Short mmCIF file of C-alpha atoms in Angstrom, two decimals:
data_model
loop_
_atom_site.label_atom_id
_atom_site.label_comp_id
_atom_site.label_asym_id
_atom_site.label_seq_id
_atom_site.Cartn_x
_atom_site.Cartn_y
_atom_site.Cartn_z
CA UNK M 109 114.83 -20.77 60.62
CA UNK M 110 111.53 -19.23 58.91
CA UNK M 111 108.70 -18.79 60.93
CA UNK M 112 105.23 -17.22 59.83
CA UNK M 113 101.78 -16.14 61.41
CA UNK M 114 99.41 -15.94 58.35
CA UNK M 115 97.31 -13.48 60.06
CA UNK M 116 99.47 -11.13 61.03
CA UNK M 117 101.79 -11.42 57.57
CA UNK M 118 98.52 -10.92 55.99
CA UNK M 119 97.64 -7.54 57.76
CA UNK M 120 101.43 -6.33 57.83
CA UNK M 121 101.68 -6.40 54.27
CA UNK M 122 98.60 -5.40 53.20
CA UNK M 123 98.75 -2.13 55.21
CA UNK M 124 102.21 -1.16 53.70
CA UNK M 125 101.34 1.77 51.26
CA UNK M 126 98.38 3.75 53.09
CA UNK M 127 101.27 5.55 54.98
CA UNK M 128 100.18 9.08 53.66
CA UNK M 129 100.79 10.86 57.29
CA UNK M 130 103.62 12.99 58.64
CA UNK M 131 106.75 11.18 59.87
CA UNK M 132 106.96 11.97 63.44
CA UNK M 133 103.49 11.62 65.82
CA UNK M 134 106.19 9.73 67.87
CA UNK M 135 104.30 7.39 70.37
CA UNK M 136 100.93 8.96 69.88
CA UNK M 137 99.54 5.61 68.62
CA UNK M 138 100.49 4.37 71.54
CA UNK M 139 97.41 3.11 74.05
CA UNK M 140 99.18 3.56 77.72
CA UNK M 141 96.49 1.00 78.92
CA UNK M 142 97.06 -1.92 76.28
CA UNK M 143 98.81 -5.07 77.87
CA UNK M 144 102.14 -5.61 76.29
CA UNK M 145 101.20 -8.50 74.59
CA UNK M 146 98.39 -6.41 72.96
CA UNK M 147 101.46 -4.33 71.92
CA UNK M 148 104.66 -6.11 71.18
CA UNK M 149 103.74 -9.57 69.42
CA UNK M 150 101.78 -7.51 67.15
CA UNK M 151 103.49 -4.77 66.10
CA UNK M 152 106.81 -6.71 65.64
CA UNK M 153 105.20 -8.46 62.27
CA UNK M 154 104.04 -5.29 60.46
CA UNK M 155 107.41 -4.08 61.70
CA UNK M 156 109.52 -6.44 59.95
CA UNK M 157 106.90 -6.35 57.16
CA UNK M 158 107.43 -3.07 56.68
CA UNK M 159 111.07 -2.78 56.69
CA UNK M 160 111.23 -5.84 54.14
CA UNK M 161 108.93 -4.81 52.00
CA UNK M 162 110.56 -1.43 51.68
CA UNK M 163 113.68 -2.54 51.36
CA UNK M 164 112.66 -5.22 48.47
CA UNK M 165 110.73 -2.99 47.13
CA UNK M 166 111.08 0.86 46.14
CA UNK M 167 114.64 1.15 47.06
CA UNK M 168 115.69 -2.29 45.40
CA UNK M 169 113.92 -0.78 42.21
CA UNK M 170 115.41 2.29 42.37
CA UNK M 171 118.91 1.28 43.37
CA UNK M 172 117.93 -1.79 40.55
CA UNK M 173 117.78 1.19 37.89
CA UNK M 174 121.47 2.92 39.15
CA UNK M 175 123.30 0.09 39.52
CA UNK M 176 121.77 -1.94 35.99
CA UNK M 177 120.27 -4.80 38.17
CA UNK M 178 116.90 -3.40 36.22
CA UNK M 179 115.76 -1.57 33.54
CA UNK M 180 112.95 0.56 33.10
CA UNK M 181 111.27 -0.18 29.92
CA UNK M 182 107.73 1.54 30.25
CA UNK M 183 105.39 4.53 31.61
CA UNK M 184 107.30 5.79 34.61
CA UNK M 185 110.41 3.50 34.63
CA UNK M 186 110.51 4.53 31.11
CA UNK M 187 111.87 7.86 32.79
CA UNK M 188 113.09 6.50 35.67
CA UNK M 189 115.74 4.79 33.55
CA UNK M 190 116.95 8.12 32.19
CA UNK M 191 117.48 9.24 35.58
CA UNK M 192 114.03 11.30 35.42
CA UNK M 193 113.03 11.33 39.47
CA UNK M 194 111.70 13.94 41.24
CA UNK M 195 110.94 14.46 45.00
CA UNK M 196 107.98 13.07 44.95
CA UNK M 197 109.11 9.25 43.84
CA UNK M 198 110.61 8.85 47.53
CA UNK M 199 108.06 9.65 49.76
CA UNK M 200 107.02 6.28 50.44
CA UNK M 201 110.76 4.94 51.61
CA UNK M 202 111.15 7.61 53.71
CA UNK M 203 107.35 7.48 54.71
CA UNK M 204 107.27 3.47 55.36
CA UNK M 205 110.79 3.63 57.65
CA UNK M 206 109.92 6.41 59.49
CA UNK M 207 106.37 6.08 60.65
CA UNK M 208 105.96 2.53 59.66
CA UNK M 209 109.08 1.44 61.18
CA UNK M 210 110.46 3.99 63.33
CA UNK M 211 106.94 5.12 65.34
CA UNK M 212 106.16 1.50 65.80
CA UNK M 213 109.45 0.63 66.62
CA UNK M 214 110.16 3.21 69.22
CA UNK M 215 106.27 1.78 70.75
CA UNK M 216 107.63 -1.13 71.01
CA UNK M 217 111.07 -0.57 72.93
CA UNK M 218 108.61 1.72 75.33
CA UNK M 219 106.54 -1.33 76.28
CA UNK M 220 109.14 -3.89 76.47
CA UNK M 221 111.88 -1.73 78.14
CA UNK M 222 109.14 -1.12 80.65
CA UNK M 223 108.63 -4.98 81.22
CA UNK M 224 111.83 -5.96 81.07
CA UNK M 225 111.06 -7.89 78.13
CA UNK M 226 114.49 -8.04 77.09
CA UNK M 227 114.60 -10.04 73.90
CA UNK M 228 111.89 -8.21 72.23
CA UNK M 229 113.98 -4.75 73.67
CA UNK M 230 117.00 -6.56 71.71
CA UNK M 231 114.83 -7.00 68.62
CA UNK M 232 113.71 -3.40 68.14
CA UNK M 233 117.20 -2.30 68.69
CA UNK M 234 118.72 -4.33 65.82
CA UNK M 235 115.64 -2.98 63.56
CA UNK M 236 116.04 0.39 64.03
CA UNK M 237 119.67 0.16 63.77
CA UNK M 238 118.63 -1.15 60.47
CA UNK M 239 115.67 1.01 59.28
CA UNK M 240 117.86 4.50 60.20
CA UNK M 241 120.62 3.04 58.76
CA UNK M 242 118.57 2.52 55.20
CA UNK M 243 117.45 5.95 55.51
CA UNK M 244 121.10 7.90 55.86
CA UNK M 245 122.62 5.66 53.42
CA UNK M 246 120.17 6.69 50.41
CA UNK M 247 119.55 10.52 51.75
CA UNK M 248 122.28 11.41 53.36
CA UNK M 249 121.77 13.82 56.48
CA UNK M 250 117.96 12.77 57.88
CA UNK M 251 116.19 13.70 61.30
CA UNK M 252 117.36 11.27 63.98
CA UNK M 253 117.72 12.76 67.69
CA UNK M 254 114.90 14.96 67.19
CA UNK M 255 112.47 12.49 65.25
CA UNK M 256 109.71 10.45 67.06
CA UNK M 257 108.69 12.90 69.14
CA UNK M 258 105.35 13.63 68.26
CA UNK M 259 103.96 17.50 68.21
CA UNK M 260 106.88 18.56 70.55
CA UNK M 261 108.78 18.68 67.51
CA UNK M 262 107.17 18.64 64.55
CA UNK M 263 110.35 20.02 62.38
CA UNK M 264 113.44 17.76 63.67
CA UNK M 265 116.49 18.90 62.62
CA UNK M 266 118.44 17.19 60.54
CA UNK M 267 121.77 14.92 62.05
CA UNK M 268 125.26 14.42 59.84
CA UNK M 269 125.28 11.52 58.47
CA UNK M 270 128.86 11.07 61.14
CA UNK M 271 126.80 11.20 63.98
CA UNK M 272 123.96 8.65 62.73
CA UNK M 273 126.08 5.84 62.38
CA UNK M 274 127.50 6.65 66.17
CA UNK M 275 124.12 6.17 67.03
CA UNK M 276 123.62 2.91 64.92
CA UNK M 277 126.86 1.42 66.60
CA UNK M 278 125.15 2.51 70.27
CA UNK M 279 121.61 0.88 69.11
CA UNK M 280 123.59 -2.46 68.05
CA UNK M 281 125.19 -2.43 70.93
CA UNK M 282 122.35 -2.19 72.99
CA UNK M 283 120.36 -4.56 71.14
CA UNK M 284 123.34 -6.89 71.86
CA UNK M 285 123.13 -6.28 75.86
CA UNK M 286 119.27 -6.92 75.73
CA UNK M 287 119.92 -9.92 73.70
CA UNK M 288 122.35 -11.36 76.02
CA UNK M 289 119.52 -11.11 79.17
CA UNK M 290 117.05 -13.69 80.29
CA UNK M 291 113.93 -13.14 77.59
CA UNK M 292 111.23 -12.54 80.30
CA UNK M 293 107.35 -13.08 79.61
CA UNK M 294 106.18 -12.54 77.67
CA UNK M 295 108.90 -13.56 74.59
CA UNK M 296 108.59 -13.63 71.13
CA UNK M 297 107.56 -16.69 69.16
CA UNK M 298 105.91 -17.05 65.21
CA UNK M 299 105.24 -13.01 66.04
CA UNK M 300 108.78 -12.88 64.77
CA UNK M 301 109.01 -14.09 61.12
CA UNK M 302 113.01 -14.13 60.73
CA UNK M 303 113.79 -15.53 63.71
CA UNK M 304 110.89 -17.16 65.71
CA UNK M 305 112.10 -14.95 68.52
CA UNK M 306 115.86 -16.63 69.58
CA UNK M 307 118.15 -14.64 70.67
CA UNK M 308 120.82 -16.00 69.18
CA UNK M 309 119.97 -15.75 65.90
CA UNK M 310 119.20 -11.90 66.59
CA UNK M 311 122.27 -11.86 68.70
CA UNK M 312 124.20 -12.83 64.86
CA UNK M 313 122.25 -10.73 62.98
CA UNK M 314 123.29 -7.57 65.20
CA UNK M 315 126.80 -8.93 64.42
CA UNK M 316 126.69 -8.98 60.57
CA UNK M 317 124.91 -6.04 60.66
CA UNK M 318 127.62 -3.74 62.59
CA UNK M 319 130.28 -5.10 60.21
CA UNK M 320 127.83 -3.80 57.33
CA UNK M 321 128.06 -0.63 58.81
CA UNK M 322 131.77 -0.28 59.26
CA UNK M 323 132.32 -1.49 55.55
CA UNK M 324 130.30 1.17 54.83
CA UNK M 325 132.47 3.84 56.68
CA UNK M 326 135.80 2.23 54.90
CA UNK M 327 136.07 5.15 52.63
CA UNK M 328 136.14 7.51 55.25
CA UNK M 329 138.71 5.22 57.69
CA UNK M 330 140.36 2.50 56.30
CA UNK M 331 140.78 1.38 59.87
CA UNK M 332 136.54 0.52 59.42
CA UNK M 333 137.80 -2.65 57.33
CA UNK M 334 139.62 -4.21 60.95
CA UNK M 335 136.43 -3.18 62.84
CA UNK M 336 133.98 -4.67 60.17
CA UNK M 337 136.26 -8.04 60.54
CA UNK M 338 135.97 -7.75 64.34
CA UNK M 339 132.38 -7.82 64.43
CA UNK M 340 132.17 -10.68 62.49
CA UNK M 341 134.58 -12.53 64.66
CA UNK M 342 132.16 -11.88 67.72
CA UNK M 343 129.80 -14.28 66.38
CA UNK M 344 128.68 -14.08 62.61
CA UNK M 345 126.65 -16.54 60.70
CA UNK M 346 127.78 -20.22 60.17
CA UNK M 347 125.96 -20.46 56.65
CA UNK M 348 123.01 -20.14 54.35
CA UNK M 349 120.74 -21.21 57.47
CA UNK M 350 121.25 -18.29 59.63
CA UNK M 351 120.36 -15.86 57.17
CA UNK M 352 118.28 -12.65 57.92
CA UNK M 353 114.76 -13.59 55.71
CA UNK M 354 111.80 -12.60 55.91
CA UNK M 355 108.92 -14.68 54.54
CA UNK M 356 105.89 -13.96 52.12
CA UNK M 357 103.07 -15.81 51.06
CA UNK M 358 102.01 -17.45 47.74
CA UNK M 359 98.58 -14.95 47.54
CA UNK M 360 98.13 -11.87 45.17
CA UNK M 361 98.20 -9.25 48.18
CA UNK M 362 100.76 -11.26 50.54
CA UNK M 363 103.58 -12.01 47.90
CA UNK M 364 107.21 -10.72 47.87
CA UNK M 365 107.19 -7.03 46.52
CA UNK M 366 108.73 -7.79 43.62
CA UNK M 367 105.96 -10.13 42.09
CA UNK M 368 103.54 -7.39 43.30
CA UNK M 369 105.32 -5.22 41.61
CA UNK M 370 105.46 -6.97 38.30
CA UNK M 371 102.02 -8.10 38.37
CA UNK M 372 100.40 -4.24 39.05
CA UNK M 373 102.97 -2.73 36.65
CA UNK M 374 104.87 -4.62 34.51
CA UNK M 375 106.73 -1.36 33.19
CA UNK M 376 110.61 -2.76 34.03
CA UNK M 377 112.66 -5.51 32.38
CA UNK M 378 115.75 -7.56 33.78
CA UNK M 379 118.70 -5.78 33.45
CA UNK M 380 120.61 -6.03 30.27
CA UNK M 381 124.18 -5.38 31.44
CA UNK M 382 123.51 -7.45 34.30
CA UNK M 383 122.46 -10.44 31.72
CA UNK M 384 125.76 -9.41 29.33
CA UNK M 385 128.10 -10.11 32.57
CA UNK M 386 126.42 -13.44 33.39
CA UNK M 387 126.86 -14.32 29.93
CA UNK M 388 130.32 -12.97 29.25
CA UNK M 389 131.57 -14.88 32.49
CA UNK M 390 129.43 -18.22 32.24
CA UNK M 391 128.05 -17.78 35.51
CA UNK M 392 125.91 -20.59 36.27
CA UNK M 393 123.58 -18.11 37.94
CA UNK M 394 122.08 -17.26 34.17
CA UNK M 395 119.36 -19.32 34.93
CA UNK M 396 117.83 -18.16 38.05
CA UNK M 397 119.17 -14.76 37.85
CA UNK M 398 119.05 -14.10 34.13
CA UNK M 399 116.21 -15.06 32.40
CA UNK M 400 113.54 -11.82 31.02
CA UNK M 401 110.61 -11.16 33.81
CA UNK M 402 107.91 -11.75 30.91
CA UNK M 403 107.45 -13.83 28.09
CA UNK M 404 106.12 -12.97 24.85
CA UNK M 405 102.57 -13.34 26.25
CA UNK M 406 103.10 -11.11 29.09
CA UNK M 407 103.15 -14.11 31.73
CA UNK M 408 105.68 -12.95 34.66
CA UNK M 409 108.29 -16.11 34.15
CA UNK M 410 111.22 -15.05 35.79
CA UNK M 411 112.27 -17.92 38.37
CA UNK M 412 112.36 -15.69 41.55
CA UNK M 413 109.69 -13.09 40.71
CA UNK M 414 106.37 -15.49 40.49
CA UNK M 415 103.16 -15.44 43.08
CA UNK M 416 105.15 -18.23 45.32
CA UNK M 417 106.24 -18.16 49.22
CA UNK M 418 109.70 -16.57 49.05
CA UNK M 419 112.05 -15.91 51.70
CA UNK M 420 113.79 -11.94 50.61
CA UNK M 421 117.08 -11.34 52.74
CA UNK M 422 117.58 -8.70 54.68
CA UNK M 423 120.86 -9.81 55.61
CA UNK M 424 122.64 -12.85 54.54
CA UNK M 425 125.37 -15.48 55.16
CA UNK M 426 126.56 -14.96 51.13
CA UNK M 427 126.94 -11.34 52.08
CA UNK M 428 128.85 -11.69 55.33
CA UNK M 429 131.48 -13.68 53.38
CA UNK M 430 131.73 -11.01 50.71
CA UNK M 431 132.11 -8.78 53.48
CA UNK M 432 134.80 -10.60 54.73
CA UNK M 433 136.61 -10.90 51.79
CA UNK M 434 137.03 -7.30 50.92
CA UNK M 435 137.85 -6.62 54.44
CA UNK M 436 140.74 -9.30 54.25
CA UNK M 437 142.17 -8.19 50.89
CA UNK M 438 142.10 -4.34 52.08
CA UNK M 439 143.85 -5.27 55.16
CA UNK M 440 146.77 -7.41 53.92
CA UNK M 441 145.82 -11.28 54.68
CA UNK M 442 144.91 -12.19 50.70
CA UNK M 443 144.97 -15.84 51.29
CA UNK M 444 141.98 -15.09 54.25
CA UNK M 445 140.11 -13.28 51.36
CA UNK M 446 140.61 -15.96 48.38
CA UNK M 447 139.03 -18.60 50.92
CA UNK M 448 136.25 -16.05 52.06
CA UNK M 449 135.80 -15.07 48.55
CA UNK M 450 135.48 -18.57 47.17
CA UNK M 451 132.74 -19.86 49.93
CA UNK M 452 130.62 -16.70 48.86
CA UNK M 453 130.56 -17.40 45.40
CA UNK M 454 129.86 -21.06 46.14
CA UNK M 455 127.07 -19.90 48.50
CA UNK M 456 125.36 -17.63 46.20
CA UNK M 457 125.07 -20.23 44.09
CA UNK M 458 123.96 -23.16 45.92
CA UNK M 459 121.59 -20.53 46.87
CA UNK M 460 120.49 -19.81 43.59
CA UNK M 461 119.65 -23.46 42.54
CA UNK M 462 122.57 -24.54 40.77
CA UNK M 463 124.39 -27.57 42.35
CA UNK M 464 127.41 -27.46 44.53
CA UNK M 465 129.30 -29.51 41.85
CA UNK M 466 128.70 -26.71 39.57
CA UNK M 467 129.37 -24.24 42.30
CA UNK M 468 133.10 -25.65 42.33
CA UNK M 469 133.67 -26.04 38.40
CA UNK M 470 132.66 -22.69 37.81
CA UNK M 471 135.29 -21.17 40.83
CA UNK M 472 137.88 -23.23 38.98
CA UNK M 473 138.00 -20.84 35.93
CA UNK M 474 140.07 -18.27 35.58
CA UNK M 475 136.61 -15.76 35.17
CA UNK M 476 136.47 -16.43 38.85
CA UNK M 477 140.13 -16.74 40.09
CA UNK M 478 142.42 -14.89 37.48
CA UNK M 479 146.01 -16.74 37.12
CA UNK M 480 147.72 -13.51 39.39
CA UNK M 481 145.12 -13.62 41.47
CA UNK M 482 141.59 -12.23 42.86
CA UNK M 483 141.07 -8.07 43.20
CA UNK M 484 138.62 -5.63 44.58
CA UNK M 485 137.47 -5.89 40.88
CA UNK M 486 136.67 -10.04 41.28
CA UNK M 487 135.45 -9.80 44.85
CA UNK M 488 132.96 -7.01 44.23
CA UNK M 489 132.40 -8.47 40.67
CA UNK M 490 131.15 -11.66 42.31
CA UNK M 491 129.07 -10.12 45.15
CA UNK M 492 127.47 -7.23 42.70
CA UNK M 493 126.34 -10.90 40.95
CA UNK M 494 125.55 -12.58 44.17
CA UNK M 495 123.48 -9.69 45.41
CA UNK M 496 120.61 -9.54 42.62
CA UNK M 497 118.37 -7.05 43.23
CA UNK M 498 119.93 -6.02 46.80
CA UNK M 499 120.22 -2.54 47.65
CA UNK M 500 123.33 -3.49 48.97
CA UNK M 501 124.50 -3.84 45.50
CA UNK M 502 124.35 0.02 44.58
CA UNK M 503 125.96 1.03 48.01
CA UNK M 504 128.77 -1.11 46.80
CA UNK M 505 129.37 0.16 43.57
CA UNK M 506 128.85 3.57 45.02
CA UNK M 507 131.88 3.43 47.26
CA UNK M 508 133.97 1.22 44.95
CA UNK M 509 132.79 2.06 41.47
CA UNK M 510 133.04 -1.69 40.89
CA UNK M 511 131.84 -3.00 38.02
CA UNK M 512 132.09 -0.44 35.93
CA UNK M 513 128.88 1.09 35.13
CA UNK M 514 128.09 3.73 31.92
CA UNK M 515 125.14 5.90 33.17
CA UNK M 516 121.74 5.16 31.28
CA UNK M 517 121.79 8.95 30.35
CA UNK M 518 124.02 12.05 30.60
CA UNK M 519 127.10 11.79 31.92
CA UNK M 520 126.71 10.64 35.79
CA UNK M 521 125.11 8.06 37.34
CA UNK M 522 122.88 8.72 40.48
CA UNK M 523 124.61 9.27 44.12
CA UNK M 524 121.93 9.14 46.44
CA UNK M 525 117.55 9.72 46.57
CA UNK M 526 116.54 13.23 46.75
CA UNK M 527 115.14 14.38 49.84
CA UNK M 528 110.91 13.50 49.52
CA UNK M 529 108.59 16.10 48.46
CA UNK M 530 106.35 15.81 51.43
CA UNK M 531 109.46 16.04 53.60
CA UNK M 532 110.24 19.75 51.55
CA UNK M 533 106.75 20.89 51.96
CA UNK M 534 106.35 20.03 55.37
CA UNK M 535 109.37 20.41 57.13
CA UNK M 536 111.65 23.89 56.56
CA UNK M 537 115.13 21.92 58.31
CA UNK M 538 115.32 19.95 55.07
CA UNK M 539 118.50 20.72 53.15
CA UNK M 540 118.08 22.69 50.03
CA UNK M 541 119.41 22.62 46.64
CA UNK M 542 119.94 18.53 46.71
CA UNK M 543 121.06 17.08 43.47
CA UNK M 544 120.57 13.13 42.73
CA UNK M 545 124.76 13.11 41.42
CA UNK M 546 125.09 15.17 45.26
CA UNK M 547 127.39 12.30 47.36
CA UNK M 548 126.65 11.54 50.79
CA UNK M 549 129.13 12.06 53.72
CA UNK M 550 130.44 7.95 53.51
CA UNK M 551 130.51 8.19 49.99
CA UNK M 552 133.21 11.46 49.64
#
């Protein structure tokens, strides 16, 4: 289900990118006087704006340049590509989740909570399970239990990554609780672009989302693989339809970030590894996923980067599956995995345009199901594929080292973002001496 308020999709995304101010006034924008539908139905669109657009957009072109999704081809990507970043190239992530998403979000769990407005409590839970989780998988160690609280603390500490995702389990867990309650006025409704405000939908989300999160911790506990699979089992999604998406608009200044991107910039190409595996494997995805951004012109031609509405995931059914085929192949049931593996593929293509038909000819081949059987190699293979342009992507290969990647430059390829410059200047608790090829807690 895709719901959208043209209005409010309109504001939310054209206010992304004046976020210039320090992370954490807390609830200072906060009117104690407004109604709460003066609050909550319309600060959950710029919300979900917000987290989609940063998601889709710096840190999928970022991650696009470490894991070879992209390739930077001009002016800054030019150095970008060789692995040239500095602080200063990820202040706006960090900027966008944390006051973008993490003031407003905190608002709006004061005003609902207050009400009792239980599925909009639910909603806020599940998106700032999300946004902090974003945040410690690309920095590491990042203020959490002392952020958001305005000029009481205007240097928060910063929490272990360990302790982060304890509070990302609580906040999904929560949001679950909330979810399961009676909705009370008022409710969401077209406020909510993913959803359209059900429950249920969220309620799924929140699922696929805690399994993310475990999958994530596998390299630290193995036993994360079982809990991953358990989360799913509460109540995952059922296919393509209950994916997490969030919806943009076929206008110059309320398109997907990507087009936006192309069309102010223009200074990164599709990535040519990425093209070389399609090729090498036959992958009916060549097509849709494959194809140069620009033709000889200069005309942005790429099939999923044009000025058109477009619905970017956030979380998806194709993913879920992938999910649950590592999980299933780590944990002994391999016949569990080669089903879960072959309904991803199938999904992530039917998704991409190609026909079901094809979908099934190309899982046939032994590119896709070797004669002694699928691997970690094949499963992540497939989903690195599936997952074009997903940040998900990197934080895959970064725990797995699947597919094999040779850096762009030097001998290492990129670990994690450096810690933003206005974070440095501003705030003396940020960790010193951070290296880009430094690994994160999950990742050791």
């Amino acid at each position: 289900m895709k719901f959208k308020n043209n209005f409010l999709l309109y504001f939310a995304i054209g206010i992304i990118g004046f976020s210039s101010c320090k992370s954490y006034f807390g609830n200072t924008n906060l009117n104690p006087d407004d109604t709460l539908a003066a609050g909550a139905n319309t600060t959950l669109t710029p919300i979900e704006a917000t987290l989609s657009y940063t998601l889709n957009g710096d840190i999928a072109r970022y991650s696009g340049i470490f894991d070879q999704h992209l390739d930077g081809n001009n002016r800054q990507f030019a150095g970008l590509q060789l692995y040239q970043f500095t602080g200063g190239d990820f202040n706006s992530p960090w900027d966008n989740l944390y006051l973008d998403c993490g003031n407003n979000i905190r608002a709006m769990e004061a005003i609902t909570d207050g009400k009792a407005a239980n599925t909009y409590s639910g909603i806020a839970r599940v998106l700032e399970a999300q946004a902090i989780m974003t945040l410690t998988d690309f920095y590491g160690d990042v203020p959490y239990s002392q952020a958001f609280q305005g000029l009481k603390t205007t240097a928060p500490a910063y929490d272990k990554q360990a302790d982060i995702y304890t509070a990302i389990f609580q906040l999904l867990t929560d949001a679950r609780a909330k979810l399961l309650l009676k909705a009370n006025a008022p409710a969401p409704g077209g406020d909510d672009v993913i959803y359209g405000g059900s429950a249920t939908q969220w309620t799924k989300y929140a699922n696929v989302l805690a399994a993310r999160a475990y999958l994530h911790l596998g390299k630290v506990d193995a036993g994360n693989y079982t809990k991953a699979l358990a989360e799913i089992a509460k109540g995952g999604f059922v296919s393509s339809a209950d994916d997490g998406r969030f919806t943009y608009l076929a206008t110059a200044t309320g398109s997907a970030p990507m087009y936006q991107y192309l069309n102010q910039r223009g200074d990164a190409e599709n990535g040519a590894n990425y093209i070389a595996l399609l090729s090498s494997l036959s992958d009916p995805r060549l097509k849709t996923y494959g194809p140069l951004f620009f033709d000889a012109a200069g005309s942005i031609v790429h099939p999923l980067f044009k000025n058109q509405a477009q619905a970017v995931p956030l979380i998806t059914f194709t993913e879920q599956k992938f999910m649950e085929a590592e999980c299933k192949f780590r944990t002994g049931d391999v016949a569990g995995a080669l089903l879960a593996y072959k309904v991803a593929i199938k999904s992530s293509i039917v998704e991409s345009g190609v026909t079901a038909a094809s979908a099934d000819a190309y899982i046939l081949t032994t590119n896709v199901v070797p004669v002694a059987g699928i691997g970690l190699n094949e499963i992540l293979t497939q989903k690195y594929i599936a997952l074009y342009m997903q940040p998900e992507a990197y934080l895959d290969w970064r725990r797995t080292g699947i597919p094999a990647l040779k850096p762009n430059a030097g001998t290492a390829i990129p670990r994690r973002f450096l810690y933003p410059q206005t974070e440095i200047n501003l705030n003396p608790s940020t960790p010193k001496g951070v290296s880009l090829y430094d690994k994160v807690y999950l990742d050791k």
